[in-house]
Tab-separated table of C-alpha atoms in Angstrom:
chain	number	residue	atom	x	y	z
A	1	UNK	CA	-10.569	-26.027	-4.667
A	2	UNK	CA	-8.527	-26.971	-1.632
A	3	UNK	CA	-10.361	-24.714	0.819
A	4	UNK	CA	-13.593	-26.595	0.067
A	5	UNK	CA	-11.979	-29.655	1.652
A	6	UNK	CA	-10.713	-27.794	4.712
A	7	UNK	CA	-12.449	-28.742	7.927
A	8	UNK	CA	-14.731	-26.012	9.242
A	9	UNK	CA	-12.787	-25.900	12.509
A	10	UNK	CA	-9.544	-25.202	10.613
A	11	UNK	CA	-10.979	-22.754	8.084
A	12	UNK	CA	-10.239	-19.699	10.231
A	13	UNK	CA	-6.558	-20.692	10.423
A	14	UNK	CA	-6.376	-21.125	6.643
A	15	UNK	CA	-8.047	-17.752	6.052
A	16	UNK	CA	-5.654	-16.033	8.443
A	17	UNK	CA	-2.755	-17.522	6.495
A	18	UNK	CA	-4.238	-16.285	3.215
A	19	UNK	CA	-4.686	-12.769	4.599
A	20	UNK	CA	-1.128	-12.630	5.916
A	21	UNK	CA	0.292	-13.778	2.587
A	22	UNK	CA	-1.815	-11.415	0.507
A	23	UNK	CA	-0.986	-8.483	2.757
A	24	UNK	CA	2.781	-8.941	2.979
A	25	UNK	CA	3.940	-10.889	-0.110
A	26	UNK	CA	7.115	-11.756	1.840
A	27	UNK	CA	7.035	-13.687	5.113
A	28	UNK	CA	10.218	-14.570	6.985
A	29	UNK	CA	11.071	-15.881	10.429
A	30	UNK	CA	10.731	-12.352	11.850
A	31	UNK	CA	8.436	-10.554	9.371
A	32	UNK	CA	5.677	-9.566	9.823
A	33	UNK	CA	5.965	-11.457	13.129
A	34	UNK	CA	7.367	-14.731	14.405
A	35	UNK	CA	4.112	-16.696	14.151
A	36	UNK	CA	3.392	-15.888	10.491
A	37	UNK	CA	5.860	-18.263	8.800
A	38	UNK	CA	4.788	-21.426	10.708
A	39	UNK	CA	1.183	-20.536	9.821
A	40	UNK	CA	2.005	-20.155	6.129
A	41	UNK	CA	4.038	-23.373	6.084
A	42	UNK	CA	1.108	-25.279	7.605
A	43	UNK	CA	-1.128	-24.283	4.672
A	44	UNK	CA	1.534	-24.055	1.968
A	45	UNK	CA	0.010	-26.650	-0.370
A	46	UNK	CA	-3.524	-25.279	-0.189
A	47	UNK	CA	-2.378	-21.671	-0.487
A	48	UNK	CA	-0.125	-22.413	-3.443
A	49	UNK	CA	-2.990	-23.950	-5.419
A	50	UNK	CA	-5.719	-21.510	-4.392
A	51	UNK	CA	-3.711	-18.318	-4.888
A	52	UNK	CA	-2.678	-19.509	-8.348
A	53	UNK	CA	-6.208	-20.497	-9.341
A	54	UNK	CA	-8.036	-17.460	-7.957
A	55	UNK	CA	-5.544	-14.662	-8.549
A	56	UNK	CA	-2.834	-16.006	-10.852
A	57	UNK	CA	-0.237	-15.503	-8.095
A	58	UNK	CA	2.772	-17.772	-7.598
A	59	UNK	CA	3.730	-18.797	-4.060
A	60	UNK	CA	7.128	-20.212	-3.109
A	61	UNK	CA	7.627	-21.517	0.424
A	62	UNK	CA	10.933	-22.656	1.936
A	63	UNK	CA	12.044	-23.391	5.486
A	64	UNK	CA	12.928	-19.733	6.066
A	65	UNK	CA	10.784	-17.709	3.650
A	66	UNK	CA	7.416	-17.553	1.955
A	67	UNK	CA	7.322	-15.347	-1.128
A	68	UNK	CA	4.210	-14.407	-3.080
A	69	UNK	CA	4.815	-13.188	-6.626
A	70	UNK	CA	1.755	-11.107	-7.531
A	71	UNK	CA	0.471	-10.114	-10.948
A	72	UNK	CA	0.047	-6.371	-11.470
A	73	UNK	CA	-2.789	-5.064	-13.585
A	74	UNK	CA	-1.876	-1.402	-13.215
A	75	UNK	CA	0.572	0.904	-11.495
A	76	UNK	CA	-0.415	2.260	-8.100
A	77	UNK	CA	1.502	4.908	-6.161
A	78	UNK	CA	-0.825	4.817	-3.134
A	79	UNK	CA	1.196	2.182	-1.221
A	80	UNK	CA	4.803	3.392	-1.056
A	81	UNK	CA	7.544	1.707	0.917
A	82	UNK	CA	7.999	3.223	4.369
A	83	UNK	CA	10.909	3.299	6.782
A	84	UNK	CA	10.736	1.831	10.264
A	85	UNK	CA	9.903	5.386	11.394
A	86	UNK	CA	7.030	5.547	8.874
A	87	UNK	CA	8.914	7.847	6.513
A	88	UNK	CA	7.712	7.492	2.913
A	89	UNK	CA	10.415	6.345	0.523
A	90	UNK	CA	11.468	8.843	-2.124
A	91	UNK	CA	13.397	8.077	-5.319
A	92	UNK	CA	16.750	8.217	-3.521
A	93	UNK	CA	15.692	5.707	-0.878
A	94	UNK	CA	14.308	3.341	-3.515
A	95	UNK	CA	17.586	3.604	-5.419
A	96	UNK	CA	19.681	2.899	-2.316
A	97	UNK	CA	17.441	-0.065	-1.484
A	98	UNK	CA	17.899	-1.565	-4.954
A	99	UNK	CA	21.657	-1.041	-4.916
A	100	UNK	CA	21.957	-2.452	-1.383
A	101	UNK	CA	20.176	-5.625	-2.536
A	102	UNK	CA	22.645	-5.894	-5.423
A	103	UNK	CA	25.569	-5.511	-3.036
A	104	UNK	CA	24.201	-8.016	-0.518
A	105	UNK	CA	23.735	-10.572	-3.287
A	106	UNK	CA	27.491	-10.545	-3.802
A	107	UNK	CA	28.466	-10.349	-0.112
A	108	UNK	CA	29.300	-13.101	2.350
A	109	UNK	CA	27.572	-13.918	5.628
A	110	UNK	CA	28.287	-10.601	7.349
A	111	UNK	CA	28.845	-6.993	6.347
A	112	UNK	CA	29.462	-3.714	8.145
A	113	UNK	CA	27.260	-0.721	7.483
A	114	UNK	CA	30.179	1.343	6.239
A	115	UNK	CA	31.262	-1.436	3.870
A	116	UNK	CA	27.761	-1.728	2.475
A	117	UNK	CA	27.666	2.058	2.073
A	118	UNK	CA	30.915	1.927	0.100
A	119	UNK	CA	29.472	-0.647	-2.301
A	120	UNK	CA	26.254	1.334	-2.750
A	121	UNK	CA	28.226	4.557	-3.277
A	122	UNK	CA	30.323	2.834	-5.932
A	123	UNK	CA	27.245	1.552	-7.774
A	124	UNK	CA	25.510	4.925	-7.442
A	125	UNK	CA	28.453	6.771	-8.977
A	126	UNK	CA	27.842	4.889	-12.234
A	127	UNK	CA	24.245	6.178	-12.490
A	128	UNK	CA	23.664	9.679	-13.823
A	129	UNK	CA	21.996	11.897	-11.253
A	130	UNK	CA	22.587	9.556	-8.294
A	131	UNK	CA	25.313	9.417	-5.695
A	132	UNK	CA	25.824	8.507	-2.045
A	133	UNK	CA	28.151	10.707	-0.026
A	134	UNK	CA	28.677	9.666	3.576
A	135	UNK	CA	29.634	13.279	4.291
A	136	UNK	CA	26.037	14.395	3.708
A	137	UNK	CA	23.585	13.731	6.546
A	138	UNK	CA	20.621	13.511	4.154
A	139	UNK	CA	22.323	10.753	2.149
A	140	UNK	CA	23.236	8.842	5.320
A	141	UNK	CA	19.665	9.082	6.620
A	142	UNK	CA	18.237	7.846	3.306
A	143	UNK	CA	20.703	4.955	3.216
A	144	UNK	CA	19.944	3.950	6.819
A	145	UNK	CA	16.219	3.989	6.002
A	146	UNK	CA	16.851	1.530	3.159
A	147	UNK	CA	18.960	-0.697	5.433
A	148	UNK	CA	16.267	-0.514	8.118
A	149	UNK	CA	13.652	-1.656	5.592
A	150	UNK	CA	15.804	-4.710	4.847
A	151	UNK	CA	16.361	-5.317	8.544
A	152	UNK	CA	12.642	-5.254	9.329
A	153	UNK	CA	12.108	-8.073	6.815
A	154	UNK	CA	14.962	-10.208	8.101
A	155	UNK	CA	17.380	-9.754	5.198
A	156	UNK	CA	19.775	-8.135	7.671
A	157	UNK	CA	20.090	-8.779	11.392
A	158	UNK	CA	22.049	-6.414	13.598
A	159	UNK	CA	24.900	-8.330	15.219
A	160	UNK	CA	26.768	-5.436	16.822
A	161	UNK	CA	26.825	-1.666	16.880
A	162	UNK	CA	24.164	0.892	16.018
A	163	UNK	CA	23.045	2.231	12.645
A	164	UNK	CA	21.829	5.439	14.269
A	165	UNK	CA	25.310	6.118	15.615
A	166	UNK	CA	26.785	5.667	12.134
A	167	UNK	CA	24.154	7.984	10.646
A	168	UNK	CA	25.046	10.653	13.215
A	169	UNK	CA	28.808	10.296	12.765
A	170	UNK	CA	30.200	7.680	10.363
A	171	UNK	CA	33.690	8.240	11.748
A	172	UNK	CA	32.664	7.244	15.259
A	173	UNK	CA	29.719	4.880	14.753
A	174	UNK	CA	29.508	1.485	13.088
A	175	UNK	CA	27.168	-1.478	12.784
A	176	UNK	CA	27.717	-5.127	11.873
A	177	UNK	CA	24.969	-7.162	10.194
A	178	UNK	CA	24.361	-10.847	9.571
A	179	UNK	CA	23.031	-11.458	6.070
A	180	UNK	CA	20.166	-13.872	5.469
A	181	UNK	CA	20.842	-14.795	1.869
A	182	UNK	CA	17.555	-16.653	1.185
A	183	UNK	CA	15.627	-13.528	2.184
A	184	UNK	CA	17.863	-11.332	0.017
A	185	UNK	CA	17.283	-13.557	-2.991
A	186	UNK	CA	13.538	-13.789	-2.332
A	187	UNK	CA	13.112	-10.016	-2.204
A	188	UNK	CA	13.962	-9.208	-5.807
A	189	UNK	CA	12.575	-11.647	-8.340
A	190	UNK	CA	10.910	-9.693	-11.189
A	191	UNK	CA	8.580	-11.559	-13.512
A	192	UNK	CA	10.651	-10.491	-16.517
A	193	UNK	CA	14.269	-9.416	-16.927
A	194	UNK	CA	14.169	-5.642	-16.600
A	195	UNK	CA	16.920	-5.183	-19.184
A	196	UNK	CA	14.560	-6.675	-21.763
A	197	UNK	CA	11.896	-3.986	-21.346
A	198	UNK	CA	11.585	-0.593	-22.955
A	199	UNK	CA	8.436	0.155	-20.957
A	200	UNK	CA	7.206	-0.627	-17.460
A	201	UNK	CA	3.995	-1.757	-19.149
A	202	UNK	CA	5.795	-5.003	-19.916
A	203	UNK	CA	5.556	-5.883	-16.204
A	204	UNK	CA	1.771	-5.617	-16.195
A	205	UNK	CA	-0.632	-8.489	-16.714
A	206	UNK	CA	-2.235	-9.527	-19.970
A	207	UNK	CA	-5.904	-10.519	-20.187
A	208	UNK	CA	-6.392	-13.093	-22.903
A	209	UNK	CA	-9.600	-14.908	-21.959
A	210	UNK	CA	-12.466	-14.893	-19.478
A	211	UNK	CA	-10.502	-16.863	-16.874
A	212	UNK	CA	-7.787	-14.193	-16.893
A	213	UNK	CA	-10.390	-11.454	-16.602
A	214	UNK	CA	-11.981	-13.232	-13.633
A	215	UNK	CA	-8.589	-13.342	-11.912
A	216	UNK	CA	-8.172	-9.641	-12.678
A	217	UNK	CA	-11.469	-8.872	-10.901
A	218	UNK	CA	-10.535	-11.034	-7.896
A	219	UNK	CA	-7.158	-9.284	-7.711
A	220	UNK	CA	-8.910	-5.930	-7.687
A	221	UNK	CA	-11.067	-7.028	-4.751
A	222	UNK	CA	-8.085	-7.882	-2.535
A	223	UNK	CA	-5.783	-5.094	-3.714
A	224	UNK	CA	-8.094	-2.060	-3.733
A	225	UNK	CA	-10.142	-0.623	-0.853
A	226	UNK	CA	-13.140	-0.334	-3.200
A	227	UNK	CA	-13.783	-1.715	-6.690
A	228	UNK	CA	-16.068	0.632	-8.605
A	229	UNK	CA	-18.043	-0.616	-11.577
A	230	UNK	CA	-17.173	2.588	-13.434
A	231	UNK	CA	-13.504	1.598	-13.593
A	232	UNK	CA	-14.148	-1.820	-15.109
A	233	UNK	CA	-14.840	-2.962	-18.617
A	234	UNK	CA	-18.274	-4.324	-19.464
A	235	UNK	CA	-17.008	-7.910	-19.218
A	236	UNK	CA	-15.361	-7.262	-15.845
A	237	UNK	CA	-18.475	-5.530	-14.492
A	238	UNK	CA	-20.518	-8.605	-15.362
A	239	UNK	CA	-18.005	-10.818	-13.545
A	240	UNK	CA	-18.042	-8.605	-10.460
A	241	UNK	CA	-21.801	-9.011	-10.337
A	242	UNK	CA	-21.501	-12.785	-9.987
A	243	UNK	CA	-22.127	-14.055	-6.462
A	244	UNK	CA	-19.871	-17.017	-7.120
A	245	UNK	CA	-16.791	-14.945	-7.985
A	246	UNK	CA	-17.137	-12.666	-4.978
A	247	UNK	CA	-17.956	-15.642	-2.768
A	248	UNK	CA	-14.713	-17.372	-3.773
A	249	UNK	CA	-12.725	-14.375	-2.531
A	250	UNK	CA	-14.748	-14.233	0.680
A	251	UNK	CA	-14.132	-17.933	1.295
A	252	UNK	CA	-10.401	-17.602	0.706
A	253	UNK	CA	-9.825	-14.513	2.830
A	254	UNK	CA	-12.561	-14.735	5.456
A	255	UNK	CA	-13.584	-11.161	4.651
A	256	UNK	CA	-17.137	-9.983	4.013
A	257	UNK	CA	-18.092	-8.314	0.745
A	258	UNK	CA	-20.218	-5.189	0.987
A	259	UNK	CA	-22.156	-4.574	-2.222
A	260	UNK	CA	-23.548	-1.285	-3.419
A	261	UNK	CA	-24.942	-0.138	-6.751
A	262	UNK	CA	-21.588	1.513	-7.514
A	263	UNK	CA	-19.316	-1.411	-6.684
A	264	UNK	CA	-17.978	-3.843	-4.083
A	265	UNK	CA	-15.640	-3.524	-1.105
A	266	UNK	CA	-14.206	-6.266	1.098
A	267	UNK	CA	-14.586	-5.346	4.766
A	268	UNK	CA	-11.556	-6.374	6.812
A	269	UNK	CA	-12.515	-6.362	10.468
A	270	UNK	CA	-9.459	-8.518	11.255
A	271	UNK	CA	-6.949	-5.809	10.320
A	272	UNK	CA	-4.593	-8.421	8.836
A	273	UNK	CA	-5.162	-7.660	5.154
A	274	UNK	CA	-5.554	-3.883	5.183
A	275	UNK	CA	-2.438	-1.728	5.368
A	276	UNK	CA	-4.547	1.196	6.665
A	277	UNK	CA	-7.299	0.848	9.247
A	278	UNK	CA	-10.175	3.272	8.875
A	279	UNK	CA	-11.802	4.657	10.909
A	280	UNK	CA	-8.770	4.695	13.157
A	281	UNK	CA	-6.939	6.512	15.899
A	282	UNK	CA	-4.670	9.493	15.473
A	283	UNK	CA	-5.225	13.023	14.278
A	284	UNK	CA	-5.157	12.282	10.550
A	285	UNK	CA	-7.786	9.540	10.728
A	286	UNK	CA	-9.992	11.586	13.031
A	287	UNK	CA	-9.796	14.748	10.925
A	288	UNK	CA	-10.475	12.637	7.828
A	289	UNK	CA	-13.672	11.346	9.459
A	290	UNK	CA	-14.688	14.886	10.427
A	291	UNK	CA	-14.056	16.086	6.873
A	292	UNK	CA	-16.117	13.202	5.482
A	293	UNK	CA	-19.055	14.360	7.577
A	294	UNK	CA	-18.730	17.889	6.218
A	295	UNK	CA	-18.423	16.638	2.636
A	296	UNK	CA	-21.479	14.391	3.002
A	297	UNK	CA	-23.570	17.208	4.457
A	298	UNK	CA	-22.594	19.481	1.577
A	299	UNK	CA	-23.251	16.881	-1.120
A	300	UNK	CA	-26.641	15.959	0.347
A	301	UNK	CA	-27.821	19.554	0.797
A	302	UNK	CA	-30.635	19.684	-1.776
A	303	UNK	CA	-31.152	23.413	-1.189
A	304	UNK	CA	-27.606	24.197	-2.315
A	305	UNK	CA	-26.656	21.703	-5.037
A	306	UNK	CA	-22.985	21.500	-5.914
A	307	UNK	CA	-21.555	20.985	-9.400
A	308	UNK	CA	-20.692	17.591	-10.819
A	309	UNK	CA	-17.781	16.707	-13.051
A	310	UNK	CA	-16.805	13.675	-15.082
A	311	UNK	CA	-13.709	11.881	-13.885
A	312	UNK	CA	-12.120	8.594	-14.887
A	313	UNK	CA	-11.397	6.334	-11.909
A	314	UNK	CA	-8.728	4.351	-13.737
A	315	UNK	CA	-5.232	5.768	-13.200
A	316	UNK	CA	-3.750	7.739	-16.064
A	317	UNK	CA	-0.398	6.974	-17.665
A	318	UNK	CA	1.495	9.764	-15.893
A	319	UNK	CA	3.267	7.454	-13.451
A	320	UNK	CA	4.033	4.976	-16.214
A	321	UNK	CA	5.510	7.742	-18.365
A	322	UNK	CA	7.664	9.012	-15.504
A	323	UNK	CA	9.040	5.540	-14.842
A	324	UNK	CA	9.647	4.884	-18.517
A	325	UNK	CA	11.557	8.157	-18.788
A	326	UNK	CA	13.871	6.945	-16.002
A	327	UNK	CA	14.862	3.683	-17.682
A	328	UNK	CA	18.620	3.816	-18.479
A	329	UNK	CA	18.546	3.040	-22.188
A	330	UNK	CA	22.226	2.097	-22.134
A	331	UNK	CA	21.336	-1.007	-20.125
A	332	UNK	CA	18.385	-2.188	-22.229
A	333	UNK	CA	18.697	-5.008	-24.739
A	334	UNK	CA	16.856	-3.408	-27.665
A	335	UNK	CA	16.076	-6.475	-29.836
A	336	UNK	CA	14.571	-8.459	-26.957
A	337	UNK	CA	12.732	-5.420	-25.672
A	338	UNK	CA	11.054	-4.851	-29.020
A	339	UNK	CA	9.913	-8.471	-29.154
A	340	UNK	CA	8.446	-8.343	-25.676
A	341	UNK	CA	6.789	-4.960	-26.219
A	342	UNK	CA	4.892	-6.399	-29.157
A	343	UNK	CA	3.329	-9.119	-27.004
A	344	UNK	CA	2.793	-7.260	-23.708
A	345	UNK	CA	0.695	-4.237	-24.618
A	346	UNK	CA	-2.108	-3.571	-22.179
A	347	UNK	CA	-5.589	-4.597	-23.319
A	348	UNK	CA	-7.780	-1.899	-24.796
A	349	UNK	CA	-11.282	-1.751	-23.355
A	350	UNK	CA	-12.255	1.591	-24.876
A	351	UNK	CA	-14.677	-0.063	-27.299
A	352	UNK	CA	-16.798	-1.098	-24.319
A	353	UNK	CA	-17.356	2.477	-23.126
A	354	UNK	CA	-17.220	4.658	-26.208
A	355	UNK	CA	-21.000	4.833	-26.478
A	356	UNK	CA	-21.666	5.431	-22.767
A	357	UNK	CA	-22.312	8.784	-21.136
A	358	UNK	CA	-19.395	9.878	-18.939
A	359	UNK	CA	-19.952	9.265	-15.236
A	360	UNK	CA	-19.985	12.423	-13.126
A	361	UNK	CA	-19.180	12.940	-9.437
A	362	UNK	CA	-19.848	15.797	-6.991
A	363	UNK	CA	-17.062	18.391	-7.155
A	364	UNK	CA	-15.665	20.535	-4.317
A	365	UNK	CA	-13.037	23.168	-5.003
A	366	UNK	CA	-9.785	23.731	-3.124
A	367	UNK	CA	-11.084	26.844	-1.384
A	368	UNK	CA	-13.971	24.902	0.171
A	369	UNK	CA	-11.596	22.180	1.381
A	370	UNK	CA	-9.124	24.643	2.922
A	371	UNK	CA	-11.883	26.635	4.603
A	372	UNK	CA	-13.523	23.493	6.005
A	373	UNK	CA	-10.304	22.014	7.431
A	374	UNK	CA	-9.454	25.398	8.963
A	375	UNK	CA	-12.896	25.502	10.590
A	376	UNK	CA	-12.455	21.969	11.938
A	377	UNK	CA	-9.060	22.933	13.330
A	378	UNK	CA	-10.510	25.989	15.027
A	379	UNK	CA	-13.243	23.861	16.578
A	380	UNK	CA	-11.377	20.692	17.530
A	381	UNK	CA	-7.718	21.698	17.244
A	382	UNK	CA	-7.075	21.404	20.965
A	383	UNK	CA	-7.517	17.626	20.615
A	384	UNK	CA	-5.128	17.310	17.645
A	385	UNK	CA	-1.516	16.164	17.842
A	386	UNK	CA	0.760	19.142	18.495
A	387	UNK	CA	2.488	18.940	15.099
A	388	UNK	CA	-0.814	19.559	13.265
A	389	UNK	CA	-2.297	22.288	15.428
A	390	UNK	CA	-0.175	24.974	13.762
A	391	UNK	CA	0.124	23.369	10.326
A	392	UNK	CA	-3.319	23.415	8.744
A	393	UNK	CA	-1.839	23.256	5.230
A	394	UNK	CA	0.170	20.123	5.993
A	395	UNK	CA	-2.799	18.600	7.819
A	396	UNK	CA	-5.032	19.210	4.794
A	397	UNK	CA	-2.511	17.601	2.439
A	398	UNK	CA	-2.122	14.483	4.575
A	399	UNK	CA	-5.850	14.054	5.192
A	400	UNK	CA	-6.631	14.308	1.473
A	401	UNK	CA	-3.866	11.800	0.744
A	402	UNK	CA	-5.466	9.371	3.213
A	403	UNK	CA	-8.930	9.760	1.685
A	404	UNK	CA	-7.449	9.318	-1.786
A	405	UNK	CA	-5.671	6.138	-0.736
A	406	UNK	CA	-8.960	4.799	0.644
A	407	UNK	CA	-10.616	5.657	-2.696
A	408	UNK	CA	-13.179	7.910	-1.044
A	409	UNK	CA	-12.178	10.961	-3.099
A	410	UNK	CA	-10.241	11.625	-6.293
A	411	UNK	CA	-8.082	14.779	-6.451
A	412	UNK	CA	-8.360	16.898	-9.592
A	413	UNK	CA	-6.482	20.004	-10.620
A	414	UNK	CA	-8.577	22.544	-8.709
A	415	UNK	CA	-10.349	20.448	-6.097
A	416	UNK	CA	-11.646	16.942	-5.537
A	417	UNK	CA	-14.328	14.558	-6.756
A	418	UNK	CA	-16.455	12.810	-4.124
A	419	UNK	CA	-16.612	9.060	-4.746
A	420	UNK	CA	-19.597	6.916	-3.726
A	421	UNK	CA	-17.916	4.912	-0.953
A	422	UNK	CA	-17.479	8.072	1.109
A	423	UNK	CA	-21.187	7.912	1.957
A	424	UNK	CA	-20.490	4.783	4.013
A	425	UNK	CA	-19.072	6.985	6.793
A	426	UNK	CA	-21.504	9.898	6.580
A	427	UNK	CA	-23.264	8.994	9.829
A	428	UNK	CA	-20.206	9.411	12.052
A	429	UNK	CA	-20.944	11.113	15.380
A	430	UNK	CA	-18.277	13.307	16.964
A	431	UNK	CA	-17.817	13.156	20.729
A	432	UNK	CA	-15.107	15.360	22.206
A	433	UNK	CA	-13.954	14.309	25.647
A	434	UNK	CA	-13.230	17.356	27.805
A	435	UNK	CA	-11.154	16.703	30.877
A	436	UNK	CA	-12.492	17.945	34.157
A	437	UNK	CA	-10.385	20.372	36.104
A	438	UNK	CA	-9.675	17.776	38.776
A	439	UNK	CA	-8.245	15.502	36.066
A	440	UNK	CA	-5.824	18.180	34.919
A	441	UNK	CA	-4.323	19.063	38.297
A	442	UNK	CA	-3.103	16.679	40.976
A	443	UNK	CA	-2.656	18.008	44.494
A	444	UNK	CA	-0.254	16.760	47.084
A	445	UNK	CA	-3.183	15.351	49.012
A	446	UNK	CA	-4.187	13.260	45.999
A	447	UNK	CA	-0.722	11.813	45.592
A	448	UNK	CA	-0.176	10.831	49.225
A	449	UNK	CA	-3.360	8.774	49.433
A	450	UNK	CA	-5.437	11.276	51.416
A	451	UNK	CA	-9.171	11.258	50.925
A	452	UNK	CA	-10.799	13.796	48.659
A	453	UNK	CA	-12.785	14.136	45.492
A	454	UNK	CA	-11.399	14.294	41.983
A	455	UNK	CA	-8.428	11.931	42.199
A	456	UNK	CA	-6.734	11.019	38.900
């Protein structure tokens, strides 16, 4: 492999390039920053070969873009698109984003925000259940979020005006954008023509031999916070146990694999591959760490054992079914779809596990979770961000979503299952910094430079 021929002094640069490409999938002159594209272009040949060999990914690099086309083994709703203000995209925002890309593909070098909105509104009117009315503030906000997402990645560059002004009053505000057509075209390049599919499953990978299964395991290592043996087939579990396979991923990314009896996690101390740093700053991350400590203490209390429940770690087909139900059948080419469906069914690994006992995990009910977060809020709430101090329900929801995304817990209908990786953080120590009175109040003497104790 190419990286084996990379000089030791340059290996760190290559690994940084690999992490940036794996984390972002699209790199432009401005996204994720201005130094990323030159770094990717320096290692384009090595990355193209290694990413294809290890993960089955295709990398295309031009003067202005680098686009990684990943292979998806399953659907995952834990990494949604977010606006520049960190607002999670809903179905309407995704729809506006898709329609805006379609409109920009037919536009020239520049476009006004109102003109783009007109095109998107026209396209939306042809889709049952979707519209864009510039008279509704919620629609304008959703549309501006989609445009902002494109702007952050360099597909659009603000030339004049202000999108916020248009969102507040489209009659008074306006914005003019330059269009970067290579970025627009690089953004949407599905592996198969969507009109040829009756099911989203047709976009997922096929595993036909051991080499494909090895790539599947390597993909899991770089795409999931933790890879549990219980979610893999017998053949994949054997591959994950190979030092060579895990070592190849470590060598490519520069990350360190942490092995446990239950699975493997890549530890990203660089922060350039992970989309969520944990432990981290902010109320949600801190409350999540506090809750982990409470969960660990409860699970490890041998005097008061808690119940265990079986729970599959592989995602169910609910998301797939919801997406399939949204496919506009009027736009699907039935004959081609049927042909593709026959050859793209997901592999069935049930034969590997039929004879095994179901794996069980510690179970905590909703009442315990609510009571514990309320107790933490009562104890430490003064240090929380103001928006969460009076919203324990919302705080609980967001903290559980974070722990689920990190694959430390799995929500079930009436509570949660505690996953093994949570124990990694059980030794966290809480230190609350209490300001001294002299830090809270500044006297005139302190501000004019006079001597005295307790200055800020």
